[in-house]
Amino acid sequence: MLQTGKDLSGYCQGLIKTGLSRLPKEVPENHNLLPHQGSIQDHIRLIEISQEVMRKLIEDKRIQDAAAPVLLPPDFNKRNIYVSPDDPTVITGIIDWQSASIEPAFIYANDIPDFASLPEEPEKELEDAQVEPKTPSDKERERKDALICHQTYDVCMKGLAPKLRPARLLDQTLFRLFHYCHTTWGDSAPAVRQELIELSTCWKELGLQGSCPFSPTDEELERHARDYDDFEAVQRLKLLLKHALNTNSDGWVPNEEWEAAKEVHRELYDQWIETAREVQSSGEDLTVDKADKMWPFNAR
């Protein structure tokens, strides 16, 4: 993170500078970006309007109170936690601290590590393609175990990290722009634009003063609706693959399941492309080239 100050205003300036620094100077002619990615100028405009909106947000006393400085592990997931081989309840080390930084409490308020997350139900069409399909009793046991971990983690965080409490009590719509304004190029333009639209729509309802600096036109909203449909399709595809391959959004797979996951991955990719080929032949919007770009993992 680029450091430009020690207060909330300086923190926001750092987010904006970081977002701008991550934009490419130009997009290569042979780029492999989805249409909804947005142009470089689109991203510059989104980052600039995000700056204006955040200036208004940080004037709110509730957001100021929810911005106490906090240092927590930035990637507190199972793969980064080492335990004793003799007693798995004893943590011997936590790795991957290199990107740790002191952040406002509202950045961490609703972070839930994978070991405390509730299981999500996969779509039926990919449930049978999982590396290890689960029986109803397995699913129920997993749900109960996950619920215990989720509730325990919640209680621990309330007791051990009280600085998070003011932020956890507020509507998270107030804070999501701080999460995405500096990652627009990686997340694509519709992600941050959606946050701006939701803020603009709910501005008065959220108890914010004045008017939102972002006021999209009907034409911009219509274009965004199309782009956001594509963005959500990619997110749904990622979720389906996470369940089918027993992986996370970055593609991490347990060593003992790697070979099986590769085989299932290839089958799913072939099915996805074949579906796109059929859809394309019927004259609809999804083409084989677009489907290939939507695939979230590098392997083919």
PDB file of C-alpha atoms in Angstrom:
ATOM      1  CA  MET A   1       0.000   0.000   0.000  1.00  0.00           C
ATOM      2  CA  LEU A   2       1.292   3.487  -0.839  1.00  0.00           C
ATOM      3  CA  GLN A   3       1.530   5.505   2.340  1.00  0.00           C
ATOM      4  CA  THR A   4       0.455   9.155   2.069  1.00  0.00           C
ATOM      5  CA  GLY A   5      -0.646   9.915   5.610  1.00  0.00           C
ATOM      6  CA  LYS A   6      -1.608   8.597   9.012  1.00  0.00           C
ATOM      7  CA  ASP A   7      -5.265   9.606   9.085  1.00  0.00           C
ATOM      8  CA  LEU A   8      -8.341   8.338   7.256  1.00  0.00           C
ATOM      9  CA  SER A   9      -8.006  10.935   4.518  1.00  0.00           C
ATOM     10  CA  GLY A  10      -4.415   9.889   3.891  1.00  0.00           C
ATOM     11  CA  TYR A  11      -5.465   6.257   3.837  1.00  0.00           C
ATOM     12  CA  CYS A  12      -8.019   6.995   1.109  1.00  0.00           C
ATOM     13  CA  GLN A  13      -5.389   8.864  -0.915  1.00  0.00           C
ATOM     14  CA  GLY A  14      -3.225   5.764  -0.672  1.00  0.00           C
ATOM     15  CA  LEU A  15      -6.043   3.600  -2.042  1.00  0.00           C
ATOM     16  CA  ILE A  16      -6.546   5.942  -4.988  1.00  0.00           C
ATOM     17  CA  LYS A  17      -2.850   6.110  -5.832  1.00  0.00           C
ATOM     18  CA  THR A  18      -2.601   2.336  -5.558  1.00  0.00           C
ATOM     19  CA  GLY A  19      -5.559   1.865  -7.899  1.00  0.00           C
ATOM     20  CA  LEU A  20      -4.100   4.216 -10.501  1.00  0.00           C
ATOM     21  CA  SER A  21      -0.662   2.610 -10.244  1.00  0.00           C
ATOM     22  CA  ARG A  22      -2.143  -0.796 -11.091  1.00  0.00           C
ATOM     23  CA  LEU A  23      -3.614   0.351 -14.394  1.00  0.00           C
ATOM     24  CA  PRO A  24      -1.584  -0.602 -17.485  1.00  0.00           C
ATOM     25  CA  LYS A  25      -0.154   2.170 -19.640  1.00  0.00           C
ATOM     26  CA  GLU A  26      -1.847   0.585 -22.638  1.00  0.00           C
ATOM     27  CA  VAL A  27      -3.697  -2.632 -23.425  1.00  0.00           C
ATOM     28  CA  PRO A  28      -1.711  -4.957 -25.750  1.00  0.00           C
ATOM     29  CA  GLU A  29      -3.327  -5.719 -29.095  1.00  0.00           C
ATOM     30  CA  ASN A  30      -3.391  -9.452 -28.315  1.00  0.00           C
ATOM     31  CA  HIS A  31      -4.977  -8.921 -24.895  1.00  0.00           C
ATOM     32  CA  ASN A  32      -7.210 -11.624 -23.449  1.00  0.00           C
ATOM     33  CA  LEU A  33      -9.635  -9.391 -21.565  1.00  0.00           C
ATOM     34  CA  LEU A  34     -13.376  -9.806 -21.344  1.00  0.00           C
ATOM     35  CA  PRO A  35     -15.574  -7.093 -22.909  1.00  0.00           C
ATOM     36  CA  HIS A  36     -16.868  -6.062 -19.479  1.00  0.00           C
ATOM     37  CA  GLN A  37     -13.312  -5.418 -18.214  1.00  0.00           C
ATOM     38  CA  GLY A  38     -13.656  -1.770 -19.209  1.00  0.00           C
ATOM     39  CA  SER A  39     -11.177   0.538 -20.918  1.00  0.00           C
ATOM     40  CA  ILE A  40      -8.269   2.181 -19.122  1.00  0.00           C
ATOM     41  CA  GLN A  41     -10.170   5.475 -19.269  1.00  0.00           C
ATOM     42  CA  ASP A  42     -13.233   3.783 -17.737  1.00  0.00           C
ATOM     43  CA  HIS A  43     -11.094   2.691 -14.803  1.00  0.00           C
ATOM     44  CA  ILE A  44      -9.490   6.115 -14.364  1.00  0.00           C
ATOM     45  CA  ARG A  45     -12.943   7.702 -14.211  1.00  0.00           C
ATOM     46  CA  LEU A  46     -14.185   5.081 -11.718  1.00  0.00           C
ATOM     47  CA  ILE A  47     -11.176   5.603  -9.458  1.00  0.00           C
ATOM     48  CA  GLU A  48     -11.559   9.376  -9.606  1.00  0.00           C
ATOM     49  CA  ILE A  49     -15.261   9.255  -8.752  1.00  0.00           C
ATOM     50  CA  SER A  50     -14.479   6.760  -5.979  1.00  0.00           C
ATOM     51  CA  GLN A  51     -12.138   9.340  -4.504  1.00  0.00           C
ATOM     52  CA  GLU A  52     -14.919  11.932  -4.470  1.00  0.00           C
ATOM     53  CA  VAL A  53     -17.383   9.512  -2.882  1.00  0.00           C
ATOM     54  CA  MET A  54     -14.910   8.400  -0.189  1.00  0.00           C
ATOM     55  CA  ARG A  55     -14.206  12.026   0.722  1.00  0.00           C
ATOM     56  CA  LYS A  56     -17.904  12.337   1.565  1.00  0.00           C
ATOM     57  CA  LEU A  57     -18.047   8.998   3.352  1.00  0.00           C
ATOM     58  CA  ILE A  58     -15.201   9.727   5.761  1.00  0.00           C
ATOM     59  CA  GLU A  59     -16.995  12.865   6.945  1.00  0.00           C
ATOM     60  CA  ASP A  60     -19.549  10.562   8.587  1.00  0.00           C
ATOM     61  CA  LYS A  61     -18.942  10.101  12.329  1.00  0.00           C
ATOM     62  CA  ARG A  62     -19.996   6.438  12.179  1.00  0.00           C
ATOM     63  CA  ILE A  63     -17.326   5.642   9.604  1.00  0.00           C
ATOM     64  CA  GLN A  64     -14.717   7.561  11.582  1.00  0.00           C
ATOM     65  CA  ASP A  65     -15.603   5.532  14.693  1.00  0.00           C
ATOM     66  CA  ALA A  66     -15.351   2.289  12.685  1.00  0.00           C
ATOM     67  CA  ALA A  67     -11.880   3.168  11.379  1.00  0.00           C
ATOM     68  CA  ALA A  68      -9.724   2.362  14.422  1.00  0.00           C
ATOM     69  CA  PRO A  69      -6.292   1.082  13.264  1.00  0.00           C
ATOM     70  CA  VAL A  70      -6.042  -2.718  13.310  1.00  0.00           C
ATOM     71  CA  LEU A  71      -3.340  -5.222  12.343  1.00  0.00           C
ATOM     72  CA  LEU A  72      -4.572  -8.734  11.510  1.00  0.00           C
ATOM     73  CA  PRO A  73      -3.253 -11.553   9.283  1.00  0.00           C
ATOM     74  CA  PRO A  74      -4.254 -10.606   5.711  1.00  0.00           C
ATOM     75  CA  ASP A  75      -4.772 -14.227   4.579  1.00  0.00           C
ATOM     76  CA  PHE A  76      -5.810 -16.134   7.684  1.00  0.00           C
ATOM     77  CA  ASN A  77      -6.803 -19.345   5.905  1.00  0.00           C
ATOM     78  CA  LYS A  78      -6.050 -23.001   6.576  1.00  0.00           C
ATOM     79  CA  ARG A  79      -3.143 -23.268   4.156  1.00  0.00           C
ATOM     80  CA  ASN A  80      -1.261 -20.550   6.084  1.00  0.00           C
ATOM     81  CA  ILE A  81      -1.702 -22.040   9.562  1.00  0.00           C
ATOM     82  CA  TYR A  82       0.751 -24.637  10.898  1.00  0.00           C
ATOM     83  CA  VAL A  83      -0.248 -26.937  13.743  1.00  0.00           C
ATOM     84  CA  SER A  84       1.594 -29.442  15.886  1.00  0.00           C
ATOM     85  CA  PRO A  85       1.732 -32.969  14.366  1.00  0.00           C
ATOM     86  CA  ASP A  86       1.096 -34.333  17.850  1.00  0.00           C
ATOM     87  CA  ASP A  87      -1.787 -32.038  18.778  1.00  0.00           C
ATOM     88  CA  PRO A  88      -3.645 -30.231  15.948  1.00  0.00           C
ATOM     89  CA  THR A  89      -5.220 -27.855  18.494  1.00  0.00           C
ATOM     90  CA  VAL A  90      -1.787 -26.262  19.035  1.00  0.00           C
ATOM     91  CA  ILE A  91      -0.860 -23.635  16.427  1.00  0.00           C
ATOM     92  CA  THR A  92       2.893 -23.555  15.816  1.00  0.00           C
ATOM     93  CA  GLY A  93       3.044 -20.833  13.197  1.00  0.00           C
ATOM     94  CA  ILE A  94       1.159 -18.533  10.816  1.00  0.00           C
ATOM     95  CA  ILE A  95       2.769 -17.640   7.468  1.00  0.00           C
ATOM     96  CA  ASP A  96       2.107 -15.246   4.587  1.00  0.00           C
ATOM     97  CA  TRP A  97       2.430 -11.999   6.528  1.00  0.00           C
ATOM     98  CA  GLN A  98       4.307 -10.192   3.760  1.00  0.00           C
ATOM     99  CA  SER A  99       1.270  -8.168   2.683  1.00  0.00           C
ATOM    100  CA  ALA A 100       0.138  -7.363   6.232  1.00  0.00           C
ATOM    101  CA  SER A 101      -0.543  -3.701   6.960  1.00  0.00           C
ATOM    102  CA  ILE A 102      -2.373  -1.622   9.526  1.00  0.00           C
ATOM    103  CA  GLU A 103      -5.864  -1.003   8.140  1.00  0.00           C
ATOM    104  CA  PRO A 104      -9.045   0.700   9.378  1.00  0.00           C
ATOM    105  CA  ALA A 105     -11.115  -1.761  11.383  1.00  0.00           C
ATOM    106  CA  PHE A 106     -13.912  -1.718   8.791  1.00  0.00           C
ATOM    107  CA  ILE A 107     -11.602  -3.431   6.274  1.00  0.00           C
ATOM    108  CA  TYR A 108     -11.405  -6.523   8.495  1.00  0.00           C
ATOM    109  CA  ALA A 109     -14.880  -6.328  10.036  1.00  0.00           C
ATOM    110  CA  ASN A 110     -16.477  -9.100   7.995  1.00  0.00           C
ATOM    111  CA  ASP A 111     -13.449 -11.119   6.912  1.00  0.00           C
ATOM    112  CA  ILE A 112     -14.152 -14.775   7.627  1.00  0.00           C
ATOM    113  CA  PRO A 113     -11.355 -17.320   7.058  1.00  0.00           C
ATOM    114  CA  ASP A 114     -12.126 -20.538   5.201  1.00  0.00           C
ATOM    115  CA  PHE A 115     -12.064 -22.652   8.367  1.00  0.00           C
ATOM    116  CA  ALA A 116     -14.906 -20.549   9.819  1.00  0.00           C
ATOM    117  CA  SER A 117     -16.987 -20.102   6.656  1.00  0.00           C
ATOM    118  CA  LEU A 118     -20.346 -21.757   6.272  1.00  0.00           C
ATOM    119  CA  PRO A 119     -20.505 -24.258   3.363  1.00  0.00           C
ATOM    120  CA  GLU A 120     -22.220 -23.049   0.203  1.00  0.00           C
ATOM    121  CA  GLU A 121     -24.482 -25.341  -1.759  1.00  0.00           C
ATOM    122  CA  PRO A 122     -23.137 -26.051  -5.261  1.00  0.00           C
ATOM    123  CA  GLU A 123     -25.369 -25.878  -8.308  1.00  0.00           C
ATOM    124  CA  LYS A 124     -26.953 -29.234  -9.124  1.00  0.00           C
ATOM    125  CA  GLU A 125     -25.390 -29.492 -12.589  1.00  0.00           C
ATOM    126  CA  LEU A 126     -21.857 -29.608 -11.196  1.00  0.00           C
ATOM    127  CA  GLU A 127     -22.544 -31.448  -7.949  1.00  0.00           C
ATOM    128  CA  ASP A 128     -22.004 -34.828  -9.595  1.00  0.00           C
ATOM    129  CA  ALA A 129     -18.717 -33.669 -11.139  1.00  0.00           C
ATOM    130  CA  GLN A 130     -17.016 -33.045  -7.801  1.00  0.00           C
ATOM    131  CA  VAL A 131     -13.728 -34.792  -7.121  1.00  0.00           C
ATOM    132  CA  GLU A 132     -15.424 -36.555  -4.199  1.00  0.00           C
ATOM    133  CA  PRO A 133     -19.241 -36.267  -4.370  1.00  0.00           C
ATOM    134  CA  LYS A 134     -20.749 -35.977  -0.874  1.00  0.00           C
ATOM    135  CA  THR A 135     -23.596 -38.006   0.558  1.00  0.00           C
ATOM    136  CA  PRO A 136     -26.473 -36.247   2.383  1.00  0.00           C
ATOM    137  CA  SER A 137     -25.068 -37.413   5.732  1.00  0.00           C
ATOM    138  CA  ASP A 138     -21.618 -36.055   4.808  1.00  0.00           C
ATOM    139  CA  LYS A 139     -23.163 -32.713   3.896  1.00  0.00           C
ATOM    140  CA  GLU A 140     -25.115 -32.512   7.152  1.00  0.00           C
ATOM    141  CA  ARG A 141     -22.047 -33.378   9.228  1.00  0.00           C
ATOM    142  CA  GLU A 142     -20.008 -30.807   7.324  1.00  0.00           C
ATOM    143  CA  ARG A 143     -22.696 -28.172   7.880  1.00  0.00           C
ATOM    144  CA  LYS A 144     -22.820 -28.813  11.635  1.00  0.00           C
ATOM    145  CA  ASP A 145     -19.028 -28.775  11.961  1.00  0.00           C
ATOM    146  CA  ALA A 146     -18.802 -25.555   9.953  1.00  0.00           C
ATOM    147  CA  LEU A 147     -21.520 -23.919  12.058  1.00  0.00           C
ATOM    148  CA  ILE A 148     -19.582 -24.690  15.253  1.00  0.00           C
ATOM    149  CA  CYS A 149     -16.385 -23.203  13.758  1.00  0.00           C
ATOM    150  CA  HIS A 150     -18.285 -20.172  12.473  1.00  0.00           C
ATOM    151  CA  GLN A 151     -19.934 -19.426  15.826  1.00  0.00           C
ATOM    152  CA  THR A 152     -16.726 -20.027  17.779  1.00  0.00           C
ATOM    153  CA  TYR A 153     -14.750 -17.702  15.517  1.00  0.00           C
ATOM    154  CA  ASP A 154     -17.433 -15.027  15.836  1.00  0.00           C
ATOM    155  CA  VAL A 155     -17.350 -15.194  19.646  1.00  0.00           C
ATOM    156  CA  CYS A 156     -13.537 -15.108  19.693  1.00  0.00           C
ATOM    157  CA  MET A 157     -13.367 -12.070  17.422  1.00  0.00           C
ATOM    158  CA  LYS A 158     -15.900 -10.208  19.561  1.00  0.00           C
ATOM    159  CA  GLY A 159     -13.761 -10.817  22.621  1.00  0.00           C
ATOM    160  CA  LEU A 160     -10.252 -10.550  21.159  1.00  0.00           C
ATOM    161  CA  ALA A 161     -10.793  -7.810  18.570  1.00  0.00           C
ATOM    162  CA  PRO A 162     -13.305  -5.357  20.091  1.00  0.00           C
ATOM    163  CA  LYS A 163     -12.143  -2.632  17.699  1.00  0.00           C
ATOM    164  CA  LEU A 164     -14.073  -4.429  14.947  1.00  0.00           C
ATOM    165  CA  ARG A 165     -17.408  -4.128  16.736  1.00  0.00           C
ATOM    166  CA  PRO A 166     -18.475  -0.614  15.550  1.00  0.00           C
ATOM    167  CA  ALA A 167     -17.870  -1.608  11.919  1.00  0.00           C
ATOM    168  CA  ARG A 168     -19.634  -4.956  12.255  1.00  0.00           C
ATOM    169  CA  LEU A 169     -22.785  -3.223  13.495  1.00  0.00           C
ATOM    170  CA  LEU A 170     -23.080  -1.010  10.400  1.00  0.00           C
ATOM    171  CA  ASP A 171     -24.421  -1.729   6.919  1.00  0.00           C
ATOM    172  CA  GLN A 172     -21.472  -3.052   4.919  1.00  0.00           C
ATOM    173  CA  THR A 173     -22.594  -1.036   1.881  1.00  0.00           C
ATOM    174  CA  LEU A 174     -20.856   1.868   3.619  1.00  0.00           C
ATOM    175  CA  PHE A 175     -17.480   0.145   3.394  1.00  0.00           C
ATOM    176  CA  ARG A 176     -17.338  -1.958   0.235  1.00  0.00           C
ATOM    177  CA  LEU A 177     -16.018   0.887  -1.913  1.00  0.00           C
ATOM    178  CA  PHE A 178     -12.897   0.986   0.289  1.00  0.00           C
ATOM    179  CA  HIS A 179     -12.323  -2.677  -0.554  1.00  0.00           C
ATOM    180  CA  TYR A 180     -12.623  -2.391  -4.334  1.00  0.00           C
ATOM    181  CA  CYS A 181     -11.616   1.104  -5.454  1.00  0.00           C
ATOM    182  CA  HIS A 182      -7.911   0.153  -5.667  1.00  0.00           C
ATOM    183  CA  THR A 183      -8.454  -3.233  -7.360  1.00  0.00           C
ATOM    184  CA  THR A 184     -10.603  -2.123 -10.289  1.00  0.00           C
ATOM    185  CA  TRP A 185      -8.323  -3.514 -13.004  1.00  0.00           C
ATOM    186  CA  GLY A 186      -8.058  -6.922 -11.379  1.00  0.00           C
ATOM    187  CA  ASP A 187     -11.755  -7.156 -10.479  1.00  0.00           C
ATOM    188  CA  SER A 188     -13.053  -5.478 -13.683  1.00  0.00           C
ATOM    189  CA  ALA A 189     -14.979  -2.222 -13.959  1.00  0.00           C
ATOM    190  CA  PRO A 190     -18.489  -3.569 -13.155  1.00  0.00           C
ATOM    191  CA  ALA A 191     -17.406  -4.667  -9.656  1.00  0.00           C
ATOM    192  CA  VAL A 192     -16.581  -1.177  -8.374  1.00  0.00           C
ATOM    193  CA  ARG A 193     -19.294   0.472 -10.483  1.00  0.00           C
ATOM    194  CA  GLN A 194     -21.887  -1.740  -8.801  1.00  0.00           C
ATOM    195  CA  GLU A 195     -20.690  -0.557  -5.388  1.00  0.00           C
ATOM    196  CA  LEU A 196     -20.978   3.064  -6.509  1.00  0.00           C
ATOM    197  CA  ILE A 197     -24.486   2.492  -7.864  1.00  0.00           C
ATOM    198  CA  GLU A 198     -25.637   0.795  -4.652  1.00  0.00           C
ATOM    199  CA  LEU A 199     -24.204   3.612  -2.569  1.00  0.00           C
ATOM    200  CA  SER A 200     -25.853   6.232  -4.767  1.00  0.00           C
ATOM    201  CA  THR A 201     -29.205   4.433  -4.624  1.00  0.00           C
ATOM    202  CA  CYS A 202     -29.148   3.952  -0.821  1.00  0.00           C
ATOM    203  CA  TRP A 203     -27.385   7.209   0.128  1.00  0.00           C
ATOM    204  CA  LYS A 204     -30.278   8.727   2.094  1.00  0.00           C
ATOM    205  CA  GLU A 205     -31.398   5.361   3.457  1.00  0.00           C
ATOM    206  CA  LEU A 206     -27.884   4.841   4.876  1.00  0.00           C
ATOM    207  CA  GLY A 207     -28.178   8.129   6.755  1.00  0.00           C
ATOM    208  CA  LEU A 208     -25.478   9.919   4.744  1.00  0.00           C
ATOM    209  CA  GLN A 209     -25.561  13.681   4.495  1.00  0.00           C
ATOM    210  CA  GLY A 210     -25.893  15.678   1.280  1.00  0.00           C
ATOM    211  CA  SER A 211     -25.995  13.921  -2.076  1.00  0.00           C
ATOM    212  CA  CYS A 212     -23.814  11.199  -3.539  1.00  0.00           C
ATOM    213  CA  PRO A 213     -21.165  12.572  -5.947  1.00  0.00           C
ATOM    214  CA  PHE A 214     -21.872   9.644  -8.281  1.00  0.00           C
ATOM    215  CA  SER A 215     -25.051  10.005 -10.315  1.00  0.00           C
ATOM    216  CA  PRO A 216     -25.093   7.672 -13.340  1.00  0.00           C
ATOM    217  CA  THR A 217     -27.195   8.426 -16.417  1.00  0.00           C
ATOM    218  CA  ASP A 218     -29.840   6.041 -17.742  1.00  0.00           C
ATOM    219  CA  GLU A 219     -27.485   5.131 -20.589  1.00  0.00           C
ATOM    220  CA  GLU A 220     -24.683   4.303 -18.132  1.00  0.00           C
ATOM    221  CA  LEU A 221     -27.039   2.183 -16.044  1.00  0.00           C
ATOM    222  CA  GLU A 222     -28.194   0.274 -19.115  1.00  0.00           C
ATOM    223  CA  ARG A 223     -24.622  -0.438 -20.188  1.00  0.00           C
ATOM    224  CA  HIS A 224     -23.678  -1.428 -16.649  1.00  0.00           C
ATOM    225  CA  ALA A 225     -26.575  -3.886 -16.439  1.00  0.00           C
ATOM    226  CA  ARG A 226     -25.211  -5.755 -19.470  1.00  0.00           C
ATOM    227  CA  ASP A 227     -21.635  -5.705 -18.161  1.00  0.00           C
ATOM    228  CA  TYR A 228     -22.688  -6.761 -14.679  1.00  0.00           C
ATOM    229  CA  ASP A 229     -24.571  -9.750 -16.073  1.00  0.00           C
ATOM    230  CA  ASP A 230     -21.286 -10.944 -17.616  1.00  0.00           C
ATOM    231  CA  PHE A 231     -19.395 -10.209 -14.396  1.00  0.00           C
ATOM    232  CA  GLU A 232     -21.880 -12.227 -12.336  1.00  0.00           C
ATOM    233  CA  ALA A 233     -21.703 -15.096 -14.841  1.00  0.00           C
ATOM    234  CA  VAL A 234     -17.937 -15.280 -14.257  1.00  0.00           C
ATOM    235  CA  GLN A 235     -18.447 -15.249 -10.477  1.00  0.00           C
ATOM    236  CA  ARG A 236     -21.010 -18.051 -10.705  1.00  0.00           C
ATOM    237  CA  LEU A 237     -18.615 -20.068 -12.838  1.00  0.00           C
ATOM    238  CA  LYS A 238     -15.860 -19.586 -10.242  1.00  0.00           C
ATOM    239  CA  LEU A 239     -18.184 -20.725  -7.462  1.00  0.00           C
ATOM    240  CA  LEU A 240     -19.223 -23.829  -9.368  1.00  0.00           C
ATOM    241  CA  LEU A 241     -15.601 -24.741 -10.046  1.00  0.00           C
ATOM    242  CA  LYS A 242     -14.609 -24.174  -6.412  1.00  0.00           C
ATOM    243  CA  HIS A 243     -17.161 -26.772  -5.362  1.00  0.00           C
ATOM    244  CA  ALA A 244     -16.454 -29.204  -8.181  1.00  0.00           C
ATOM    245  CA  LEU A 245     -12.666 -29.114  -7.752  1.00  0.00           C
ATOM    246  CA  ASN A 246     -12.492 -28.621  -3.975  1.00  0.00           C
ATOM    247  CA  THR A 247     -10.396 -25.521  -4.504  1.00  0.00           C
ATOM    248  CA  ASN A 248     -10.516 -21.814  -3.715  1.00  0.00           C
ATOM    249  CA  SER A 249     -10.815 -18.859  -6.084  1.00  0.00           C
ATOM    250  CA  ASP A 250      -7.030 -18.839  -6.591  1.00  0.00           C
ATOM    251  CA  GLY A 251      -6.957 -22.493  -7.674  1.00  0.00           C
ATOM    252  CA  TRP A 252      -5.308 -24.063  -4.617  1.00  0.00           C
ATOM    253  CA  VAL A 253      -5.958 -27.825  -4.451  1.00  0.00           C
ATOM    254  CA  PRO A 254      -4.847 -30.264  -1.694  1.00  0.00           C
ATOM    255  CA  ASN A 255      -1.813 -32.302  -2.830  1.00  0.00           C
ATOM    256  CA  GLU A 256      -3.602 -35.612  -2.431  1.00  0.00           C
ATOM    257  CA  GLU A 257      -6.403 -34.470  -4.777  1.00  0.00           C
ATOM    258  CA  TRP A 258      -4.274 -32.788  -7.446  1.00  0.00           C
ATOM    259  CA  GLU A 259      -4.377 -35.512 -10.118  1.00  0.00           C
ATOM    260  CA  ALA A 260      -8.113 -36.098  -9.718  1.00  0.00           C
ATOM    261  CA  ALA A 261      -8.786 -32.356  -9.763  1.00  0.00           C
ATOM    262  CA  LYS A 262      -6.826 -31.928 -13.008  1.00  0.00           C
ATOM    263  CA  GLU A 263      -8.914 -34.605 -14.697  1.00  0.00           C
ATOM    264  CA  VAL A 264     -12.224 -33.130 -13.525  1.00  0.00           C
ATOM    265  CA  HIS A 265     -11.024 -29.646 -14.479  1.00  0.00           C
ATOM    266  CA  ARG A 266     -10.337 -30.758 -18.040  1.00  0.00           C
ATOM    267  CA  GLU A 267     -13.742 -32.447 -18.327  1.00  0.00           C
ATOM    268  CA  LEU A 268     -15.524 -29.349 -17.042  1.00  0.00           C
ATOM    269  CA  TYR A 269     -13.628 -27.048 -19.378  1.00  0.00           C
ATOM    270  CA  ASP A 270     -14.513 -29.230 -22.379  1.00  0.00           C
ATOM    271  CA  GLN A 271     -18.172 -29.234 -21.307  1.00  0.00           C
ATOM    272  CA  TRP A 272     -18.126 -25.437 -20.894  1.00  0.00           C
ATOM    273  CA  ILE A 273     -16.663 -24.859 -24.364  1.00  0.00           C
ATOM    274  CA  GLU A 274     -19.073 -27.337 -25.953  1.00  0.00           C
ATOM    275  CA  THR A 275     -21.987 -25.514 -24.311  1.00  0.00           C
ATOM    276  CA  ALA A 276     -20.667 -22.201 -25.651  1.00  0.00           C
ATOM    277  CA  ARG A 277     -20.363 -23.726 -29.137  1.00  0.00           C
ATOM    278  CA  GLU A 278     -24.009 -24.792 -29.042  1.00  0.00           C
ATOM    279  CA  VAL A 279     -25.146 -21.417 -27.731  1.00  0.00           C
ATOM    280  CA  GLN A 280     -23.100 -19.573 -30.360  1.00  0.00           C
ATOM    281  CA  SER A 281     -24.663 -21.621 -33.156  1.00  0.00           C
ATOM    282  CA  SER A 282     -28.110 -20.509 -31.971  1.00  0.00           C
ATOM    283  CA  GLY A 283     -27.092 -16.872 -32.377  1.00  0.00           C
ATOM    284  CA  GLU A 284     -26.853 -15.919 -28.699  1.00  0.00           C
ATOM    285  CA  ASP A 285     -24.235 -13.703 -27.081  1.00  0.00           C
ATOM    286  CA  LEU A 286     -21.932 -16.366 -25.574  1.00  0.00           C
ATOM    287  CA  THR A 287     -19.230 -17.292 -28.101  1.00  0.00           C
ATOM    288  CA  VAL A 288     -16.473 -19.901 -27.807  1.00  0.00           C
ATOM    289  CA  ASP A 289     -13.862 -17.133 -27.613  1.00  0.00           C
ATOM    290  CA  LYS A 290     -15.787 -15.316 -24.882  1.00  0.00           C
ATOM    291  CA  ALA A 291     -16.329 -18.548 -22.945  1.00  0.00           C
ATOM    292  CA  ASP A 292     -12.613 -19.304 -23.039  1.00  0.00           C
ATOM    293  CA  LYS A 293     -11.836 -15.835 -21.674  1.00  0.00           C
ATOM    294  CA  MET A 294     -14.408 -16.303 -18.911  1.00  0.00           C
ATOM    295  CA  TRP A 295     -12.703 -19.472 -17.666  1.00  0.00           C
ATOM    296  CA  PRO A 296     -11.117 -18.369 -14.361  1.00  0.00           C
ATOM    297  CA  PHE A 297      -8.060 -20.656 -14.335  1.00  0.00           C
ATOM    298  CA  ASN A 298      -5.021 -20.578 -16.621  1.00  0.00           C
ATOM    299  CA  ALA A 299      -4.994 -24.338 -17.263  1.00  0.00           C
ATOM    300  CA  ARG A 300      -6.923 -25.577 -20.286  1.00  0.00           C
TER     301      ARG A 300
END
